[in-house]
Short mmCIF file of C-alpha atoms in Angstrom, two decimals:
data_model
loop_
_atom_site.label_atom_id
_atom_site.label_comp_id
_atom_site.label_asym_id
_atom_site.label_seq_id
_atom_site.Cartn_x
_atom_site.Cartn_y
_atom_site.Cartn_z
CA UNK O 1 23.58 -7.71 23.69
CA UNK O 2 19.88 -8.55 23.44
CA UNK O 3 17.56 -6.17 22.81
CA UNK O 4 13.40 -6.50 22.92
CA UNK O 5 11.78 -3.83 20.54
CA UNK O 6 8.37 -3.93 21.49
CA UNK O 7 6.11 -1.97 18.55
CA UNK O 8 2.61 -0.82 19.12
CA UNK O 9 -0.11 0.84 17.65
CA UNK O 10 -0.34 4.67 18.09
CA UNK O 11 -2.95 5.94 20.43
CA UNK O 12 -5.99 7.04 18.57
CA UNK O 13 -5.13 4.36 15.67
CA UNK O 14 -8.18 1.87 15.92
CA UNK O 15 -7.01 -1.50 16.11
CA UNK O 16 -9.00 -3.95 14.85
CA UNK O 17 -7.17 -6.65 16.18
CA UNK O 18 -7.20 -5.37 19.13
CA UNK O 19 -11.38 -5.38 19.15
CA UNK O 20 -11.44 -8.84 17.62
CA UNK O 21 -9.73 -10.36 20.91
CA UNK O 22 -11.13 -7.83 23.56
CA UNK O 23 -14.84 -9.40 22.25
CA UNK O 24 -13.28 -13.11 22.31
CA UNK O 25 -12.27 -12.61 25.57
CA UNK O 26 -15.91 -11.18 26.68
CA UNK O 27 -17.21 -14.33 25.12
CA UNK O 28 -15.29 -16.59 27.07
CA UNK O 29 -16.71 -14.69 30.06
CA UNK O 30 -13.73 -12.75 31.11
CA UNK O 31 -15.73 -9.62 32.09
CA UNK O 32 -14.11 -5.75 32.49
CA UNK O 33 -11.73 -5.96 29.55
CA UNK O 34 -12.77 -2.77 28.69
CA UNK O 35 -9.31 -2.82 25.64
CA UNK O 36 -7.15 -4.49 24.03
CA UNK O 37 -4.37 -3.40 21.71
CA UNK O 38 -2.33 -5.96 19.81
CA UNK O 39 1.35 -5.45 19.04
CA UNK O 40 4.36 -6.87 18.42
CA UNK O 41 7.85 -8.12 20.06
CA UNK O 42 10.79 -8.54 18.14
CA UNK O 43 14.17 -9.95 20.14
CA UNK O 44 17.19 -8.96 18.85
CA UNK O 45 20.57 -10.28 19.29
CA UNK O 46 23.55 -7.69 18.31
CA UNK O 47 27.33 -6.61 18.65
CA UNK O 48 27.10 -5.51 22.29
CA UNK O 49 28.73 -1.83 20.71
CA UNK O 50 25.46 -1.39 19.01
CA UNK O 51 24.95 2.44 19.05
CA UNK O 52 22.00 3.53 20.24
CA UNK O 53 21.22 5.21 17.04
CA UNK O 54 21.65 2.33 15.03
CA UNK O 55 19.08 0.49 17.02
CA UNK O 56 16.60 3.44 16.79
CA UNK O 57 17.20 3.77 12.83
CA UNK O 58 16.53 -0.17 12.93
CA UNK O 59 13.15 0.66 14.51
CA UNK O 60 12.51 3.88 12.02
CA UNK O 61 13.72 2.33 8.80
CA UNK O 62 12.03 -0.94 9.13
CA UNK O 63 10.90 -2.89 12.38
CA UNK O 64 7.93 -0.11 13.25
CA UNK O 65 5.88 2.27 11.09
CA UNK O 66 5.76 5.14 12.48
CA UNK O 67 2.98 6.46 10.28
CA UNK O 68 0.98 4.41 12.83
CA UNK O 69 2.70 2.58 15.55
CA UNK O 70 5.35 3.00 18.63
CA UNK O 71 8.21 1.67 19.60
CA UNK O 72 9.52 1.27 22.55
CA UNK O 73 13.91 -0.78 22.78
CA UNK O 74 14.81 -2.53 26.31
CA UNK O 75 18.46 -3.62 26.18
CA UNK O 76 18.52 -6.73 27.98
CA UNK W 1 5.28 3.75 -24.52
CA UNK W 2 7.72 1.79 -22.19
CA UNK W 3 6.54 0.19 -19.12
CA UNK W 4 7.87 -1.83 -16.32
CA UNK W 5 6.49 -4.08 -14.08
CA UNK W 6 8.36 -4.68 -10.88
CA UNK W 7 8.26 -8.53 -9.35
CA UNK W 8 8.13 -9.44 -5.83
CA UNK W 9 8.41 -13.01 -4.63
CA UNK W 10 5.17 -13.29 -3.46
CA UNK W 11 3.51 -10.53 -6.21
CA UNK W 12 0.83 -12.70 -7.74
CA UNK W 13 -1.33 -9.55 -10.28
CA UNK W 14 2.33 -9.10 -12.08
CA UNK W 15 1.19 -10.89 -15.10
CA UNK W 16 -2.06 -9.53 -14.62
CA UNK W 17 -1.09 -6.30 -15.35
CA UNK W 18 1.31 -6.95 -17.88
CA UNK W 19 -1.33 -8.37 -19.90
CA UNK W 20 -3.38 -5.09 -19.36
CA UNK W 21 -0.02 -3.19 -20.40
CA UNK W 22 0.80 -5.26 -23.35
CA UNK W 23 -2.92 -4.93 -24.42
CA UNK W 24 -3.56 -0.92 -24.01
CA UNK W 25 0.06 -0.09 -25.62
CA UNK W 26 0.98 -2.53 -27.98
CA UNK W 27 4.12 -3.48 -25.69
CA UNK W 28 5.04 -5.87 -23.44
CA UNK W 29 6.50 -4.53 -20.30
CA UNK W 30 10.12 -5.26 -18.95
CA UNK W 31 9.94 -7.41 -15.99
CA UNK W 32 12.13 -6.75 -13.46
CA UNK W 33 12.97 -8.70 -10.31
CA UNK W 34 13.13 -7.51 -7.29
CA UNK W 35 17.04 -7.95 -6.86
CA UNK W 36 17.89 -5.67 -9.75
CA UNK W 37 19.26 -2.48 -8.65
CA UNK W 38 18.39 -0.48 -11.71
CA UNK W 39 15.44 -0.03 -13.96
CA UNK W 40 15.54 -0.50 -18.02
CA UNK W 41 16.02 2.86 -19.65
CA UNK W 42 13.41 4.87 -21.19
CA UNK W 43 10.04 3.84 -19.11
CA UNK W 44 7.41 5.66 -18.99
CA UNK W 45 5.30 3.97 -16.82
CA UNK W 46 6.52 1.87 -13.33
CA UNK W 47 3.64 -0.35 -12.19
CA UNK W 48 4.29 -2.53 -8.57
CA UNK W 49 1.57 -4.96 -8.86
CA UNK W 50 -0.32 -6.66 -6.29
CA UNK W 51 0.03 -9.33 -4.35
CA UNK W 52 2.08 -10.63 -1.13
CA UNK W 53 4.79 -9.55 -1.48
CA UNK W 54 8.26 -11.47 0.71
CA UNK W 55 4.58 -13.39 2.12
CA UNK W 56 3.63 -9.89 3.63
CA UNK W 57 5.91 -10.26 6.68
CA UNK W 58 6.61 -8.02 9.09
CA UNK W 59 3.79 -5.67 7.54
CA UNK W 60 2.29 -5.57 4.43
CA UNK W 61 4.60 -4.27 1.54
CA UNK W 62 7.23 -3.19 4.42
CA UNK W 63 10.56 -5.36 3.21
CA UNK W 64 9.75 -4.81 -0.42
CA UNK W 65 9.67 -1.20 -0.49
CA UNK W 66 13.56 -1.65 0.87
CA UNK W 67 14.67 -3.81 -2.02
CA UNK W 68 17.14 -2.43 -4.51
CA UNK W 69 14.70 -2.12 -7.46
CA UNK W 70 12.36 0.01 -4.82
CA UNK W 71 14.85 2.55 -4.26
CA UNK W 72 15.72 3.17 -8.38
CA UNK W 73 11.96 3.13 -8.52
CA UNK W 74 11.88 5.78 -5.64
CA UNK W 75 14.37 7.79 -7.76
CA UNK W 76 12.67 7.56 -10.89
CA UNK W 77 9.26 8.81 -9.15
CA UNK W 78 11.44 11.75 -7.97
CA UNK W 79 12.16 12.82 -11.23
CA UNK W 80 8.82 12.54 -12.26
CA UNK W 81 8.28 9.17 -14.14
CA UNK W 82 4.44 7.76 -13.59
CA UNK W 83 4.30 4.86 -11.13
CA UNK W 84 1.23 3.11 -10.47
CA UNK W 85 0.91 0.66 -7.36
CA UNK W 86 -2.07 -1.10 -7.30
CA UNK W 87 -2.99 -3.49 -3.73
CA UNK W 88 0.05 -4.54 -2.43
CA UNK W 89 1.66 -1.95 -5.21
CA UNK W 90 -0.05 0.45 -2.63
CA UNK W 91 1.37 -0.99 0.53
CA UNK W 92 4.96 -0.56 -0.96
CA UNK W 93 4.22 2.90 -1.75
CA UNK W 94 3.21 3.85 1.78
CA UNK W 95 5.84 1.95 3.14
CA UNK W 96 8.89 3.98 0.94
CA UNK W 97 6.87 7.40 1.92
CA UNK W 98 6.10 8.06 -1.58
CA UNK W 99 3.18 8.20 -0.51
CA UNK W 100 1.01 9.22 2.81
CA UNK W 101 -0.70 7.29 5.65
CA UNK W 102 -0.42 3.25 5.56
CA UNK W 103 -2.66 0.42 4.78
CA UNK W 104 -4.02 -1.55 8.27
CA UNK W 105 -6.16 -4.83 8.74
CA UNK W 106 -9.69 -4.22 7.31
CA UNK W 107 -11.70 -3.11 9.85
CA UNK W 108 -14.13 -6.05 9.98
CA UNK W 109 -10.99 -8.32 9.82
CA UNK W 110 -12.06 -10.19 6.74
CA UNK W 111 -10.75 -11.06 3.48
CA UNK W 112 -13.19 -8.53 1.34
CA UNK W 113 -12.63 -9.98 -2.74
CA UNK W 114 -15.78 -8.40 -4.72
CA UNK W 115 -16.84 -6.15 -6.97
CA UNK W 116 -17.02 -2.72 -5.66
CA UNK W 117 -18.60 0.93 -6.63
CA UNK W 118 -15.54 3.55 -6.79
CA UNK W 119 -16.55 7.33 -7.08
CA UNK W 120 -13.70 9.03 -9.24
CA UNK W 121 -13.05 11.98 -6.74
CA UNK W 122 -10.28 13.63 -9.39
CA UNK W 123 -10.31 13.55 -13.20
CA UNK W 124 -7.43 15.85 -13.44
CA UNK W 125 -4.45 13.44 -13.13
CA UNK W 126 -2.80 12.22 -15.57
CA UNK W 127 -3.91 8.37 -14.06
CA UNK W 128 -7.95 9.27 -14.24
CA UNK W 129 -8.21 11.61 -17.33
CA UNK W 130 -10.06 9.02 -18.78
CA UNK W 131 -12.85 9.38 -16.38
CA UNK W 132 -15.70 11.91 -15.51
CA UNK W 133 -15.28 13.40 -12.11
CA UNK W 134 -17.88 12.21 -9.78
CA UNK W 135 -18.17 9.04 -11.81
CA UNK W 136 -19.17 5.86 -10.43
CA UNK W 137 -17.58 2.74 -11.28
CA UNK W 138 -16.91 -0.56 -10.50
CA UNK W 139 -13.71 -1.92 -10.02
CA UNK W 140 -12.69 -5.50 -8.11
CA UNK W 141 -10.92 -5.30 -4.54
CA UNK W 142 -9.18 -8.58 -3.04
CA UNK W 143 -7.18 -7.65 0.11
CA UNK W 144 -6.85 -8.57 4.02
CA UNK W 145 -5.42 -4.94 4.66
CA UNK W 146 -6.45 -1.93 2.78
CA UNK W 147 -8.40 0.16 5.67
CA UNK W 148 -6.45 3.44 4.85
CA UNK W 149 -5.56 5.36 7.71
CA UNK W 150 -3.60 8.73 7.55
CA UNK W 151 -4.27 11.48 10.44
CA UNK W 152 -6.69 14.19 10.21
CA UNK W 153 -4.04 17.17 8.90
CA UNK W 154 -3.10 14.60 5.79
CA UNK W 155 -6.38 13.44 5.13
CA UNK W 156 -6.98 17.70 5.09
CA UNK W 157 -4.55 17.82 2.89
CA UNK W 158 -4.73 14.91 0.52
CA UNK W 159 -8.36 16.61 0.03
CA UNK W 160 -7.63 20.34 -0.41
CA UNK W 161 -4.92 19.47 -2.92
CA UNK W 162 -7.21 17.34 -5.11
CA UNK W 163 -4.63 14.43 -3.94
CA UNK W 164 -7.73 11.39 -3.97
CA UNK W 165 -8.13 9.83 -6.89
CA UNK W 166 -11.08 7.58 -5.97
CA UNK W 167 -12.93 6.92 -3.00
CA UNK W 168 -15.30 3.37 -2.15
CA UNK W 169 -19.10 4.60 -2.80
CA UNK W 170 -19.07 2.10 0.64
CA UNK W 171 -17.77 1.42 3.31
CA UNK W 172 -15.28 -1.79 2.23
CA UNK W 173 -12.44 -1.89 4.25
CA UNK W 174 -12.95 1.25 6.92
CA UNK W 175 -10.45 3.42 5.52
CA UNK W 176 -10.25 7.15 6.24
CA UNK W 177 -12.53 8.98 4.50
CA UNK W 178 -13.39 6.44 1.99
CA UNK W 179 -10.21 6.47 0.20
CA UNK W 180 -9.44 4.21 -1.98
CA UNK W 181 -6.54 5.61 -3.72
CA UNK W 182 -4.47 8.37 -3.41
CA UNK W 183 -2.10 10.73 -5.58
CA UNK W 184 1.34 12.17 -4.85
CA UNK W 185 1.65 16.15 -4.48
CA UNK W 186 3.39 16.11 -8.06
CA UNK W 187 0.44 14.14 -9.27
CA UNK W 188 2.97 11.28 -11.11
CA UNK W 189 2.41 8.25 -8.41
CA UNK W 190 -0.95 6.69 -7.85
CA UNK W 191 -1.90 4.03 -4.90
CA UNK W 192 -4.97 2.59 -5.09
CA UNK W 193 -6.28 -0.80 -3.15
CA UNK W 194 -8.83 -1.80 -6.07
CA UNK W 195 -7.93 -3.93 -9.09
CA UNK W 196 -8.51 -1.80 -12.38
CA UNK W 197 -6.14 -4.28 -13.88
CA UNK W 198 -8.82 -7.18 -13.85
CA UNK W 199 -11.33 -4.97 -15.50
CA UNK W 200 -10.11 -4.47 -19.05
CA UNK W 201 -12.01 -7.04 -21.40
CA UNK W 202 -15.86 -7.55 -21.92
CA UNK W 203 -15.45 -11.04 -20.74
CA UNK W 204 -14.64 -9.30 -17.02
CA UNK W 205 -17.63 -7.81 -16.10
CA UNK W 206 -16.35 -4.38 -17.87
CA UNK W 207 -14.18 -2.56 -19.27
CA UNK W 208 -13.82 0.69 -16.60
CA UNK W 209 -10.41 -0.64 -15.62
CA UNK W 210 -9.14 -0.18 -18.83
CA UNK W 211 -9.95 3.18 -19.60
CA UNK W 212 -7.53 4.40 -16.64
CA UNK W 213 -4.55 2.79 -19.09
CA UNK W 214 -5.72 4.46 -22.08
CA UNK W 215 -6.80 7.67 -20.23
CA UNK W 216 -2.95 7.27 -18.74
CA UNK W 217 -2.04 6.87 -22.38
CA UNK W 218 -3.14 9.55 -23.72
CA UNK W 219 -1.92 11.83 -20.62
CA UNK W 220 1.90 10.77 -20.88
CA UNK W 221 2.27 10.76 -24.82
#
C-alpha cells in the first residue's frame, strides 16, 4: 500500500519559508499571492495490513511535529 | 564530577565542550556514541552538544532524539540527573519533549553566527547560579534554526514558573519572547541556542561561558 503523508505547518505558526517564496514569487511578477505555506510530502510504501494506528503513530512519533505542524495520510 | 558527552554523527561542538568539561572539573568526559543504549554509571552531568546532527534531516535534532543513547538520556533526566543541550543539544531536547515548544528556521532565513547580548532572566537554577539575575552577557550563537516558538499558554507558563533561563537582549533569530533558553519544570535540563561552551578562555573574547560550568559546579556538588 502507498501512502502520501503530507505535513504542514500549524495555522498561526509563521512560516518563514513560506514568506521567503510568497515575496520571490511577487518579484517575478506573479501578482495576488497573498500566502504561501511550505510543507512537506513524504511517500510511503508499506505491508498493505498497515493499521491505521501504526501509520498515525508513524506521523506522531517521528514524520511531523506536532508541537508545530499537521499532518494529514492519503492511502493510495 | 562525572560528565558525559553524547555524539551524533553530524555533532560538530562535542569536543568543544569536552574541552570546557575537562577544563572546569578536572575530568574528561565519557564519550558516548550515539548507538550505545546505556550511559556510563555515576554522571552527573549529560551534555548533547551542538551541531547537525544525522545532517539535520527530516527536522533539526528530530532522528537523534530517537536514538538509543537519547532514550537512557531521557531516563536519566527523569530521575533527575542535569542535562545540558546546547544548539542542536536544544533541538534534541524539544524533539524527545523534555522540553517545550520547538526550534524553526530563523525568521530572516539566514545563517546568524555572532556574538550576541543574553539577559540572564533566572539565577536560581542550578545551570545559572553563577550569574546575577538581570545580567547581561555575551555569549556566541551559530545556527540556521533557533527562532523558538512555543504557544502563548507555554510561553505563560515557562514565564510564571521562572522556567527561562536567558533571553537575546535582541531580536536574533525571532523566537517567542526572546528566549533563548529554557529550563525543565524540575529545573535539572537546560536548552539553550547560544554557545557558552566557546566562551571559557581569555583568548575567546571572555570568559561568561565559563562561569555557567563552574556556577553548575558548585550547584551539583
Amino acid at each position: 500500500m502507498k501512502l502520501r503523508i503530507i505535513v504542514s505547518l500549524k495555522n498561526g505558526v509563521l512560516d518563514p519559508q513560506g514568506k521567503a517564496i510568497q515575496h520571490a514569487l511577487a518579484g517575478l511578477g506573479f501578482e495576488g499571492v497573498d500566502d504561501v505555506r511550505a510543507g512537506k510530502i513524504f511517500e510511503l510504501d508499506v505491508a498493505d495490513d498497515a493499521s491505521d494506528e501504526a501509520i498515525d503513530e508513524m506521523c506522531r512519533k517521528l514524520l511531523a511535529n506536532t508541537v508545530i505542524e499537521n499532518y494529514r495520510v492519503e492511502k493510495q | 564530577m562525572k560528565t558525559a558527552v553524547i555524539v551524533f554523527p553530524g555533532s560538530n561542538c562535542d569536543r568543544d565542550i569536552a574541552t570546557a568539561l575537562e577544563d572546569v572539573t578536572g575530568t574528561a568526559p565519557a564519550m558516548v556514541w550515539h548507538g550505545e543504549s546505556e550511559l556510563p554509571s555515576g554522571i552527573g552531568l549529560i551534555a548533547l552538544p551542538g551541531g547537525f546532527s544525522y545532517g539535520d534531516y527530516l527536522r533539526c535534532g528530530a532522528i537523534a532524539a530517537r536514538s538509543p543513547v537519547v532514550r537512557a538520556v531521557v531516563e536519566a533526566a527523569e530521575r533527575g540527573v542535569p542535562v545540558i543541550g546546547i544548539c542542536n543539544g536544544f533541538q534534541v531536547l524539544t524533539e524527545t519533549g523534555l522540553l517545550p515548544g520547538a526550534l524553526m528556521r530563523n525568521s530572516g532565513l539566514n545563517f546568524v553566527c555572532r556574538n550576541v547580548a543574553l539577559t540572564v532572566d533566572n539565577s536560581q537554577s542550578i545551570f545559572t547560579s553563577g550569574y546575577q539575575a538581570g545580567e547581561t552577557i555575551t555569549v556566541p550563537v551559530a545556527h540556521h534554526d533557533g527562532n523558538y516558538f512555543a504557544d502563548a499558554a507555554t510561553l505563560d507558563a515557562l514565564e510564571g514558573e521562572g522556567r527561562i533561563a536567558f533571553r537575546y537582549a535582541e531580536d536574533v533569530n525571532g523566537s517567542a519572547r526572546n528566549i533563548a533558553g529554557v529550563l525543565n519544570k524540575a529545573g535539572n535540563v537546560l536548552g539553550m541556542m547560544p554557545h557558552p561552551e566557546r566562551r571559557i578562555e581569555a583568548a575567546h573574547g571572555g570568559t561568561e561561558g565559563r562561569r555557567l560550568f563552574e556556577g553548575l559546579l558548585e550547584a551539583v556538588a
